[in-house]
mmCIF file of C-alpha atoms in Angstrom:
data_model
loop_
_atom_site.group_PDB
_atom_site.id
_atom_site.type_symbol
_atom_site.label_atom_id
_atom_site.label_comp_id
_atom_site.label_asym_id
_atom_site.label_seq_id
_atom_site.Cartn_x
_atom_site.Cartn_y
_atom_site.Cartn_z
ATOM 1 C CA MET A 1361 -11.209 -18.914 -8.025
ATOM 2 C CA THR A 1362 -10.225 -17.946 -4.372
ATOM 3 C CA ALA A 1363 -6.271 -17.639 -4.177
ATOM 4 C CA LEU A 1364 -5.869 -16.945 -0.665
ATOM 5 C CA THR A 1365 -8.299 -17.134 2.356
ATOM 6 C CA LEU A 1366 -7.424 -16.076 5.955
ATOM 7 C CA THR A 1367 -10.319 -17.098 8.423
ATOM 8 C CA ASN A 1368 -9.976 -15.755 11.982
ATOM 9 C CA VAL A 1369 -6.277 -15.505 11.949
ATOM 10 C CA ASN A 1370 -4.796 -14.584 15.416
ATOM 11 C CA LYS A 1371 -0.930 -13.869 15.945
ATOM 12 C CA SER A 1372 0.338 -13.028 19.500
ATOM 13 C CA PHE A 1373 4.041 -12.867 20.780
ATOM 14 C CA GLY A 1374 3.624 -13.806 24.262
ATOM 15 C CA LYS A 1375 1.143 -11.526 25.821
ATOM 16 C CA VAL A 1376 1.063 -9.010 22.762
ATOM 17 C CA HIS A 1377 -2.056 -9.746 20.827
ATOM 18 C CA VAL A 1378 -0.530 -8.497 17.177
ATOM 19 C CA LEU A 1379 -3.281 -9.982 14.609
ATOM 20 C CA LYS A 1380 -6.912 -10.033 15.926
ATOM 21 C CA ASP A 1381 -9.568 -12.401 13.868
ATOM 22 C CA ILE A 1382 -8.288 -11.369 10.510
ATOM 23 C CA ASN A 1383 -10.840 -12.550 7.824
ATOM 24 C CA ILE A 1384 -9.906 -11.730 4.042
ATOM 25 C CA GLU A 1385 -10.399 -13.373 0.737
ATOM 26 C CA ILE A 1386 -8.044 -12.617 -2.094
ATOM 27 C CA GLU A 1387 -9.028 -13.846 -5.448
ATOM 28 C CA GLU A 1388 -7.170 -15.446 -8.384
ATOM 29 C CA GLY A 1389 -5.191 -12.636 -10.088
ATOM 30 C CA GLU A 1390 -6.340 -9.904 -7.728
ATOM 31 C CA PHE A 1391 -3.676 -7.095 -6.644
ATOM 32 C CA VAL A 1392 -4.476 -6.591 -2.973
ATOM 33 C CA VAL A 1393 -2.685 -3.938 -0.820
ATOM 34 C CA PHE A 1394 -2.596 -4.084 3.027
ATOM 35 C CA VAL A 1395 -2.168 -0.418 4.366
ATOM 36 C CA GLY A 1396 -2.035 1.120 7.487
ATOM 37 C CA PRO A 1397 0.218 3.072 10.109
ATOM 38 C CA SER A 1398 3.408 1.653 11.396
ATOM 39 C CA GLY A 1399 2.588 -0.993 14.090
ATOM 40 C CA CYS A 1400 -0.644 -1.812 12.653
ATOM 41 C CA GLY A 1401 0.351 -5.573 11.949
ATOM 42 C CA LYS A 1402 0.603 -5.375 8.344
ATOM 43 C CA SER A 1403 4.101 -6.943 7.898
ATOM 44 C CA THR A 1404 3.369 -9.402 10.502
ATOM 45 C CA LEU A 1405 0.294 -10.422 8.644
ATOM 46 C CA LEU A 1406 2.284 -10.998 5.272
ATOM 47 C CA ARG A 1407 4.947 -12.854 7.233
ATOM 48 C CA VAL A 1408 2.189 -15.334 8.742
ATOM 49 C CA ILE A 1409 0.927 -15.878 4.902
ATOM 50 C CA ALA A 1410 4.469 -16.637 3.924
ATOM 51 C CA GLY A 1411 4.920 -19.205 6.979
ATOM 52 C CA LEU A 1412 7.863 -16.928 8.216
ATOM 53 C CA GLU A 1413 5.688 -16.534 11.439
ATOM 54 C CA ASP A 1414 3.221 -19.196 12.537
ATOM 55 C CA ALA A 1415 -0.387 -18.117 13.254
ATOM 56 C CA SER A 1416 -1.410 -18.634 16.803
ATOM 57 C CA SER A 1417 -4.998 -19.515 15.584
ATOM 58 C CA GLY A 1418 -7.019 -19.417 12.786
ATOM 59 C CA GLU A 1419 -6.738 -20.979 8.913
ATOM 60 C CA ILE A 1420 -4.399 -19.892 6.163
ATOM 61 C CA ARG A 1421 -5.708 -21.547 3.089
ATOM 62 C CA ILE A 1422 -3.650 -21.039 -0.602
ATOM 63 C CA GLY A 1423 -5.887 -22.159 -3.381
ATOM 64 C CA ASP A 1424 -7.569 -25.433 -1.854
ATOM 65 C CA ASP A 1425 -4.889 -26.169 0.664
ATOM 66 C CA VAL A 1426 -4.620 -25.279 4.275
ATOM 67 C CA VAL A 1427 -1.146 -24.290 4.641
ATOM 68 C CA ASN A 1428 -0.730 -23.508 8.414
ATOM 69 C CA MET A 1429 1.796 -26.378 8.732
ATOM 70 C CA THR A 1430 3.537 -26.216 5.306
ATOM 71 C CA PRO A 1431 6.871 -24.694 5.407
ATOM 72 C CA PRO A 1432 7.387 -21.569 3.339
ATOM 73 C CA SER A 1433 9.431 -22.944 0.418
ATOM 74 C CA LYS A 1434 6.300 -25.271 -0.203
ATOM 75 C CA ARG A 1435 3.516 -22.727 0.012
ATOM 76 C CA GLY A 1436 3.900 -21.546 -3.533
ATOM 77 C CA ILE A 1437 4.652 -18.131 -2.679
ATOM 78 C CA ALA A 1438 7.417 -15.598 -3.518
ATOM 79 C CA MET A 1439 8.361 -12.726 -1.272
ATOM 80 C CA VAL A 1440 10.021 -9.424 -2.175
ATOM 81 C CA PHE A 1441 11.360 -7.607 0.834
ATOM 82 C CA GLN A 1442 12.113 -3.922 1.764
ATOM 83 C CA SER A 1443 15.628 -4.849 1.866
ATOM 84 C CA TYR A 1444 16.804 -6.230 -1.733
ATOM 85 C CA ALA A 1445 18.562 -9.332 0.147
ATOM 86 C CA LEU A 1446 20.868 -9.977 -2.827
ATOM 87 C CA TYR A 1447 23.866 -12.214 -2.507
ATOM 88 C CA PRO A 1448 26.772 -9.571 -3.356
ATOM 89 C CA HIS A 1449 29.189 -12.289 -4.561
ATOM 90 C CA LEU A 1450 26.589 -13.375 -7.091
ATOM 91 C CA ASN A 1451 25.915 -11.462 -10.302
ATOM 92 C CA VAL A 1452 22.420 -10.865 -11.391
ATOM 93 C CA ARG A 1453 21.922 -13.958 -13.551
ATOM 94 C CA LYS A 1454 23.048 -16.259 -10.472
ATOM 95 C CA ASN A 1455 20.909 -14.278 -7.891
ATOM 96 C CA MET A 1456 17.939 -14.627 -10.157
ATOM 97 C CA SER A 1457 18.514 -18.357 -10.805
ATOM 98 C CA LEU A 1458 19.708 -19.567 -7.614
ATOM 99 C CA ALA A 1459 16.416 -20.599 -5.991
ATOM 100 C CA LEU A 1460 15.700 -22.735 -9.198
ATOM 101 C CA LYS A 1461 19.278 -24.378 -8.938
ATOM 102 C CA GLN A 1462 18.120 -25.133 -5.399
ATOM 103 C CA GLU A 1463 14.831 -26.869 -6.629
ATOM 104 C CA LYS A 1464 17.091 -28.974 -8.970
ATOM 105 C CA GLN A 1465 15.395 -27.457 -11.973
ATOM 106 C CA PRO A 1466 17.067 -28.312 -15.444
ATOM 107 C CA LYS A 1467 19.443 -25.669 -16.784
ATOM 108 C CA ASP A 1468 17.138 -24.978 -19.900
ATOM 109 C CA VAL A 1469 14.233 -24.078 -17.686
ATOM 110 C CA ILE A 1470 16.429 -21.988 -15.453
ATOM 111 C CA ASP A 1471 18.013 -20.166 -18.528
ATOM 112 C CA ALA A 1472 14.515 -19.836 -20.127
ATOM 113 C CA ARG A 1473 12.797 -18.458 -16.874
ATOM 114 C CA VAL A 1474 15.732 -15.992 -16.161
ATOM 115 C CA ALA A 1475 15.850 -14.833 -19.753
ATOM 116 C CA GLU A 1476 11.937 -14.188 -19.648
ATOM 117 C CA ALA A 1477 12.271 -12.285 -16.351
ATOM 118 C CA SER A 1478 15.024 -10.129 -17.203
ATOM 119 C CA ARG A 1479 13.076 -9.089 -20.299
ATOM 120 C CA MET A 1480 10.008 -8.166 -18.527
ATOM 121 C CA LEU A 1481 12.073 -6.133 -16.202
ATOM 122 C CA ASN A 1482 14.555 -4.672 -18.737
ATOM 123 C CA LEU A 1483 17.485 -6.390 -17.004
ATOM 124 C CA GLU A 1484 19.174 -8.021 -19.828
ATOM 125 C CA GLU A 1485 22.190 -5.900 -20.212
ATOM 126 C CA TYR A 1486 22.773 -6.163 -16.382
ATOM 127 C CA LEU A 1487 22.805 -10.100 -16.035
ATOM 128 C CA ASP A 1488 26.705 -10.154 -15.825
ATOM 129 C CA ARG A 1489 26.797 -7.278 -13.138
ATOM 130 C CA PHE A 1490 27.081 -7.496 -9.479
ATOM 131 C CA PRO A 1491 24.750 -6.011 -7.050
ATOM 132 C CA SER A 1492 27.428 -3.225 -5.858
ATOM 133 C CA GLU A 1493 27.393 -2.109 -9.708
ATOM 134 C CA LEU A 1494 23.586 -1.516 -9.763
ATOM 135 C CA SER A 1495 21.326 1.369 -8.590
ATOM 136 C CA GLY A 1496 18.612 1.036 -5.691
ATOM 137 C CA GLY A 1497 16.211 0.672 -8.666
ATOM 138 C CA GLN A 1498 18.007 -2.107 -10.513
ATOM 139 C CA ARG A 1499 18.504 -4.019 -7.106
ATOM 140 C CA GLN A 1500 14.834 -3.764 -6.679
ATOM 141 C CA ARG A 1501 14.097 -4.991 -10.186
ATOM 142 C CA VAL A 1502 16.610 -7.844 -9.696
ATOM 143 C CA ALA A 1503 14.991 -8.980 -6.412
ATOM 144 C CA ILE A 1504 11.541 -8.856 -8.134
ATOM 145 C CA GLY A 1505 12.860 -11.023 -10.794
ATOM 146 C CA ARG A 1506 14.216 -13.452 -8.456
ATOM 147 C CA ALA A 1507 10.600 -13.884 -7.373
ATOM 148 C CA ILE A 1508 9.321 -14.043 -11.023
ATOM 149 C CA VAL A 1509 11.439 -16.844 -12.066
ATOM 150 C CA ARG A 1510 9.833 -19.327 -9.011
ATOM 151 C CA GLN A 1511 6.539 -18.818 -10.938
ATOM 152 C CA PRO A 1512 4.760 -18.711 -7.734
ATOM 153 C CA LYS A 1513 1.056 -18.844 -7.084
ATOM 154 C CA ILE A 1514 1.041 -15.580 -5.049
ATOM 155 C CA PHE A 1515 3.596 -12.844 -4.696
ATOM 156 C CA LEU A 1516 4.204 -10.998 -1.606
ATOM 157 C CA PHE A 1517 5.722 -7.573 -1.378
ATOM 158 C CA ASP A 1518 6.721 -6.220 1.832
ATOM 159 C CA GLU A 1519 7.219 -2.377 1.386
ATOM 160 C CA PRO A 1520 9.480 -3.035 -1.596
ATOM 161 C CA LEU A 1521 9.674 0.848 -2.616
ATOM 162 C CA SER A 1522 10.512 2.534 0.663
ATOM 163 C CA ASN A 1523 14.295 2.495 0.137
ATOM 164 C CA LEU A 1524 13.794 4.342 -3.127
ATOM 165 C CA ASP A 1525 13.615 8.122 -3.900
ATOM 166 C CA ALA A 1526 10.550 9.678 -4.866
ATOM 167 C CA ALA A 1527 10.873 9.820 -8.529
ATOM 168 C CA LEU A 1528 12.134 6.118 -8.647
ATOM 169 C CA ARG A 1529 9.195 5.034 -6.545
ATOM 170 C CA MET A 1530 6.743 6.212 -9.085
ATOM 171 C CA ASN A 1531 8.746 4.695 -11.676
ATOM 172 C CA THR A 1532 9.005 1.240 -10.026
ATOM 173 C CA ARG A 1533 5.235 1.343 -8.947
ATOM 174 C CA ILE A 1534 4.454 1.664 -12.651
ATOM 175 C CA GLU A 1535 6.712 -1.141 -13.433
ATOM 176 C CA ILE A 1536 5.083 -3.414 -10.695
ATOM 177 C CA ALA A 1537 1.406 -2.442 -12.044
ATOM 178 C CA GLY A 1538 2.579 -3.316 -15.464
ATOM 179 C CA LEU A 1539 4.217 -6.583 -14.393
ATOM 180 C CA HIS A 1540 1.062 -7.661 -12.694
ATOM 181 C CA ALA A 1541 -1.123 -7.012 -15.887
ATOM 182 C CA GLN A 1542 1.476 -9.220 -17.667
ATOM 183 C CA LEU A 1543 1.631 -12.136 -15.150
ATOM 184 C CA GLY A 1544 -1.792 -12.070 -14.021
ATOM 185 C CA THR A 1545 -0.717 -13.610 -10.796
ATOM 186 C CA SER A 1546 -2.041 -12.876 -7.268
ATOM 187 C CA MET A 1547 -0.380 -10.263 -5.648
ATOM 188 C CA VAL A 1548 -0.242 -9.178 -2.185
ATOM 189 C CA TYR A 1549 1.616 -5.910 -1.172
ATOM 190 C CA VAL A 1550 2.391 -4.044 2.118
ATOM 191 C CA THR A 1551 2.677 -0.388 2.305
ATOM 192 C CA HIS A 1552 2.200 2.576 4.549
ATOM 193 C CA ASP A 1553 2.005 4.876 1.988
ATOM 194 C CA GLN A 1554 -1.614 5.433 0.698
ATOM 195 C CA THR A 1555 -0.890 7.054 -2.583
ATOM 196 C CA GLU A 1556 0.813 3.383 -3.458
ATOM 197 C CA ALA A 1557 -2.188 1.744 -2.288
ATOM 198 C CA MET A 1558 -4.555 3.836 -4.244
ATOM 199 C CA THR A 1559 -2.568 3.613 -7.385
ATOM 200 C CA LEU A 1560 -1.810 -0.045 -7.540
ATOM 201 C CA ALA A 1561 -4.625 -1.993 -5.701
ATOM 202 C CA ASP A 1562 -7.816 -3.700 -7.131
ATOM 203 C CA LYS A 1563 -8.643 -4.182 -3.329
ATOM 204 C CA ILE A 1564 -7.414 -2.453 -0.187
ATOM 205 C CA VAL A 1565 -7.368 -3.797 3.203
ATOM 206 C CA VAL A 1566 -7.044 -1.153 5.733
ATOM 207 C CA LEU A 1567 -5.607 -2.206 9.054
ATOM 208 C CA ARG A 1568 -5.353 -0.727 12.455
ATOM 209 C CA ASP A 1569 -4.189 -2.086 15.611
ATOM 210 C CA GLY A 1570 -4.085 -5.567 14.334
ATOM 211 C CA ARG A 1571 -7.677 -5.192 13.248
ATOM 212 C CA VAL A 1572 -9.110 -5.032 9.684
ATOM 213 C CA GLU A 1573 -11.114 -1.619 9.524
ATOM 214 C CA GLN A 1574 -12.347 -2.016 6.063
ATOM 215 C CA ILE A 1575 -11.975 -3.728 2.718
ATOM 216 C CA GLY A 1576 -12.884 -2.552 -0.793
ATOM 217 C CA SER A 1577 -11.681 -1.079 -3.799
ATOM 218 C CA PRO A 1578 -9.762 2.254 -3.891
ATOM 219 C CA MET A 1579 -12.616 4.311 -4.849
ATOM 220 C CA GLU A 1580 -14.976 2.602 -2.718
ATOM 221 C CA LEU A 1581 -12.964 3.258 0.468
ATOM 222 C CA TYR A 1582 -12.147 6.854 -0.719
ATOM 223 C CA ASN A 1583 -15.762 7.624 -1.321
ATOM 224 C CA ASN A 1584 -17.548 5.655 1.377
ATOM 225 C CA PRO A 1585 -15.234 5.228 4.255
ATOM 226 C CA ALA A 1586 -16.572 3.173 7.156
ATOM 227 C CA ASN A 1587 -15.280 5.248 9.830
ATOM 228 C CA GLN A 1588 -13.250 8.416 10.659
ATOM 229 C CA PHE A 1589 -9.853 6.394 10.682
ATOM 230 C CA VAL A 1590 -10.236 5.158 7.296
ATOM 231 C CA ALA A 1591 -11.426 8.471 6.067
ATOM 232 C CA GLY A 1592 -8.499 10.350 7.397
ATOM 233 C CA PHE A 1593 -6.084 7.641 6.149
ATOM 234 C CA LEU A 1594 -6.980 7.603 2.565
ATOM 235 C CA GLY A 1595 -6.557 10.696 0.584
ATOM 236 C CA SER A 1596 -3.702 13.375 0.306
ATOM 237 C CA PRO A 1597 -3.821 15.822 1.790
ATOM 238 C CA ALA A 1598 -6.013 14.066 4.527
ATOM 239 C CA MET A 1599 -9.500 14.899 5.059
ATOM 240 C CA ASN A 1600 -10.375 17.925 7.280
ATOM 241 C CA PHE A 1601 -12.108 17.133 10.472
ATOM 242 C CA PHE A 1602 -13.740 19.635 12.934
ATOM 243 C CA PRO A 1603 -16.695 19.810 15.210
ATOM 244 C CA ALA A 1604 -19.918 19.981 13.067
ATOM 245 C CA GLY A 1605 -21.130 22.601 15.731
ATOM 246 C CA LEU A 1606 -18.933 24.971 13.805
ATOM 247 C CA VAL A 1607 -21.525 24.979 10.980
ATOM 248 C CA THR A 1608 -24.535 23.292 12.438
ATOM 249 C CA GLU A 1609 -25.688 24.820 15.932
ATOM 250 C CA GLY A 1610 -25.630 22.276 18.683
ATOM 251 C CA ASP A 1611 -24.333 19.477 16.707
ATOM 252 C CA ASP A 1612 -21.844 17.131 18.761
ATOM 253 C CA ARG A 1613 -20.751 15.156 15.651
ATOM 254 C CA THR A 1614 -17.636 15.459 13.870
ATOM 255 C CA MET A 1615 -17.763 16.816 10.334
ATOM 256 C CA GLY A 1616 -15.336 15.727 7.594
ATOM 257 C CA VAL A 1617 -14.613 17.460 4.325
ATOM 258 C CA ARG A 1618 -11.777 16.576 1.794
ATOM 259 C CA PRO A 1619 -9.460 19.342 0.932
ATOM 260 C CA GLU A 1620 -10.597 19.311 -2.728
ATOM 261 C CA ASP A 1621 -14.020 20.095 -1.820
ATOM 262 C CA LEU A 1622 -13.290 23.391 -0.293
ATOM 263 C CA TYR A 1623 -13.311 26.447 -2.434
ATOM 264 C CA LEU A 1624 -13.032 30.116 -2.073
ATOM 265 C CA ALA A 1625 -16.216 31.982 -1.196
ATOM 266 C CA ASP A 1626 -17.452 35.391 -0.483
ATOM 267 C CA ASP A 1627 -19.832 34.044 2.249
ATOM 268 C CA GLY A 1628 -18.570 30.543 2.839
ATOM 269 C CA ALA A 1629 -19.409 28.428 5.871
ATOM 270 C CA LEU A 1630 -16.004 28.371 7.127
ATOM 271 C CA SER A 1631 -13.994 31.552 8.065
ATOM 272 C CA VAL A 1632 -10.343 30.794 8.443
ATOM 273 C CA HIS A 1633 -6.936 32.270 9.054
ATOM 274 C CA VAL A 1634 -4.010 31.246 6.775
ATOM 275 C CA SER A 1635 -0.903 29.780 8.397
ATOM 276 C CA HIS A 1636 0.904 28.290 5.547
ATOM 277 C CA VAL A 1637 0.613 28.245 1.619
ATOM 278 C CA GLU A 1638 2.051 25.420 -0.572
ATOM 279 C CA LYS A 1639 2.195 26.617 -4.086
ATOM 280 C CA LEU A 1640 2.687 23.580 -6.267
ATOM 281 C CA GLY A 1641 2.118 24.754 -9.774
ATOM 282 C CA GLY A 1642 -0.853 23.061 -10.894
ATOM 283 C CA ASP A 1643 -2.429 23.269 -7.258
ATOM 284 C CA THR A 1644 -2.385 25.208 -4.305
ATOM 285 C CA ASN A 1645 -2.721 23.964 -0.728
ATOM 286 C CA VAL A 1646 -3.725 26.485 1.923
ATOM 287 C CA ILE A 1647 -3.143 25.478 5.315
ATOM 288 C CA ALA A 1648 -5.404 27.535 7.709
ATOM 289 C CA LYS A 1649 -6.986 27.832 11.435
ATOM 290 C CA LEU A 1650 -10.311 27.156 11.789
ATOM 291 C CA GLY A 1651 -10.880 28.235 15.388
ATOM 292 C CA ASP A 1652 -8.266 25.759 17.110
ATOM 293 C CA GLN A 1653 -8.451 23.355 14.231
ATOM 294 C CA GLN A 1654 -6.194 23.142 11.378
ATOM 295 C CA ILE A 1655 -7.367 22.626 7.939
ATOM 296 C CA THR A 1656 -6.295 22.236 4.424
ATOM 297 C CA ALA A 1657 -7.796 23.631 1.308
ATOM 298 C CA ARG A 1658 -6.662 22.051 -2.100
ATOM 299 C CA LEU A 1659 -7.488 24.820 -4.684
ATOM 300 C CA PHE A 1660 -6.945 24.123 -8.280
ATOM 301 C CA GLY A 1661 -4.454 26.313 -10.040
ATOM 302 C CA GLN A 1662 -2.448 29.260 -8.733
ATOM 303 C CA HIS A 1663 -3.797 31.460 -6.040
ATOM 304 C CA ASP A 1664 -2.189 34.708 -4.567
ATOM 305 C CA ILE A 1665 -2.771 33.875 -0.950
ATOM 306 C CA ALA A 1666 -0.440 34.923 1.666
ATOM 307 C CA GLU A 1667 0.152 33.769 5.078
ATOM 308 C CA GLY A 1668 -1.764 35.706 7.658
ATOM 309 C CA GLN A 1669 -4.721 36.444 5.192
ATOM 310 C CA SER A 1670 -8.232 35.850 6.313
ATOM 311 C CA LEU A 1671 -10.395 33.660 3.925
ATOM 312 C CA SER A 1672 -14.003 32.532 3.591
ATOM 313 C CA LEU A 1673 -14.318 28.865 2.365
ATOM 314 C CA GLY A 1674 -17.474 27.044 1.057
ATOM 315 C CA PHE A 1675 -18.349 23.397 0.462
ATOM 316 C CA ASP A 1676 -21.199 21.448 -0.893
ATOM 317 C CA ALA A 1677 -23.055 19.988 1.912
ATOM 318 C CA ASP A 1678 -23.346 16.808 -0.099
ATOM 319 C CA ASN A 1679 -19.819 16.134 0.035
ATOM 320 C CA ALA A 1680 -19.293 16.431 3.814
ATOM 321 C CA TYR A 1681 -18.933 13.223 6.063
ATOM 322 C CA PHE A 1682 -20.176 13.029 9.545
ATOM 323 C CA PHE A 1683 -18.880 10.617 12.342
ATOM 324 C CA SER A 1684 -20.005 10.034 15.834
ATOM 325 C CA PRO A 1685 -17.787 11.025 18.930
ATOM 326 C CA GLU A 1686 -16.606 7.192 18.691
ATOM 327 C CA GLY A 1687 -15.445 7.756 15.155
ATOM 328 C CA ALA A 1688 -18.217 5.693 13.471
ATOM 329 C CA ARG A 1689 -19.633 6.924 10.171
ATOM 330 C CA ILE A 1690 -23.158 8.275 10.486
#
């Protein structure tokens, strides 16, 4: 069953056309991530789905219902924001239960839902604490719990981890993935972090300048990008691009090779000059100059490579990607 359908959705703010003919289908239980650079329209799209912004044109359907004219509180969605948006004068229990009280839910229903959500999120011992007494990760879990108790048809997450430090982001990401597995509810998640997108999503929607560039599973997009933008956006370190003419005489295409597909070779196709080395323990990232182009080689293990050194790098031609001057995949 389809949980959410967007058909030819457009959004303009005055003369600025922000969302352009968005067409997306999200199935029941899917975890879908909207990803793209800042300003691509992903958060605006989430707000249009939530009803916090009106679509200028097009249709938004949740389940079988067209909801363009339905207020946010009646759409069957629950949203978790980048800012925790907790009430500082209410403890955790009251923050999580407030929406249910406003809906006039019976006390036993409220108590049961708060108890279940706090159990899922390991918040039982914090129910009587106030937001000021919690860490950033705990506050974010309270915000997620506040969404869970509403038992929505769809969860919407707007960059929920961006205020957390790196270690906490990873832990909370794992918690959100586990939560999705437990609940089985459709989730739409906005991020600019392609690592979050790759590790969380059943399906990724890549956006640029208000348009959908490509939709697919993480590995589909990683292994078969539709264009140079998608190829360069997904993957860390990012895909290397350089004129194919450096390898193939007279070729005006752009060649793309992922850093992990480059290797040290005595007579490799690429002669580079090392400008920086990142020694990460398990991996070594070598940043080097190929003519005027900067490229990165991700080498497994530890390597004694120094800045200023000349290297020869090889790659398997089957792992190369080619793009037209306009950026289309060839």
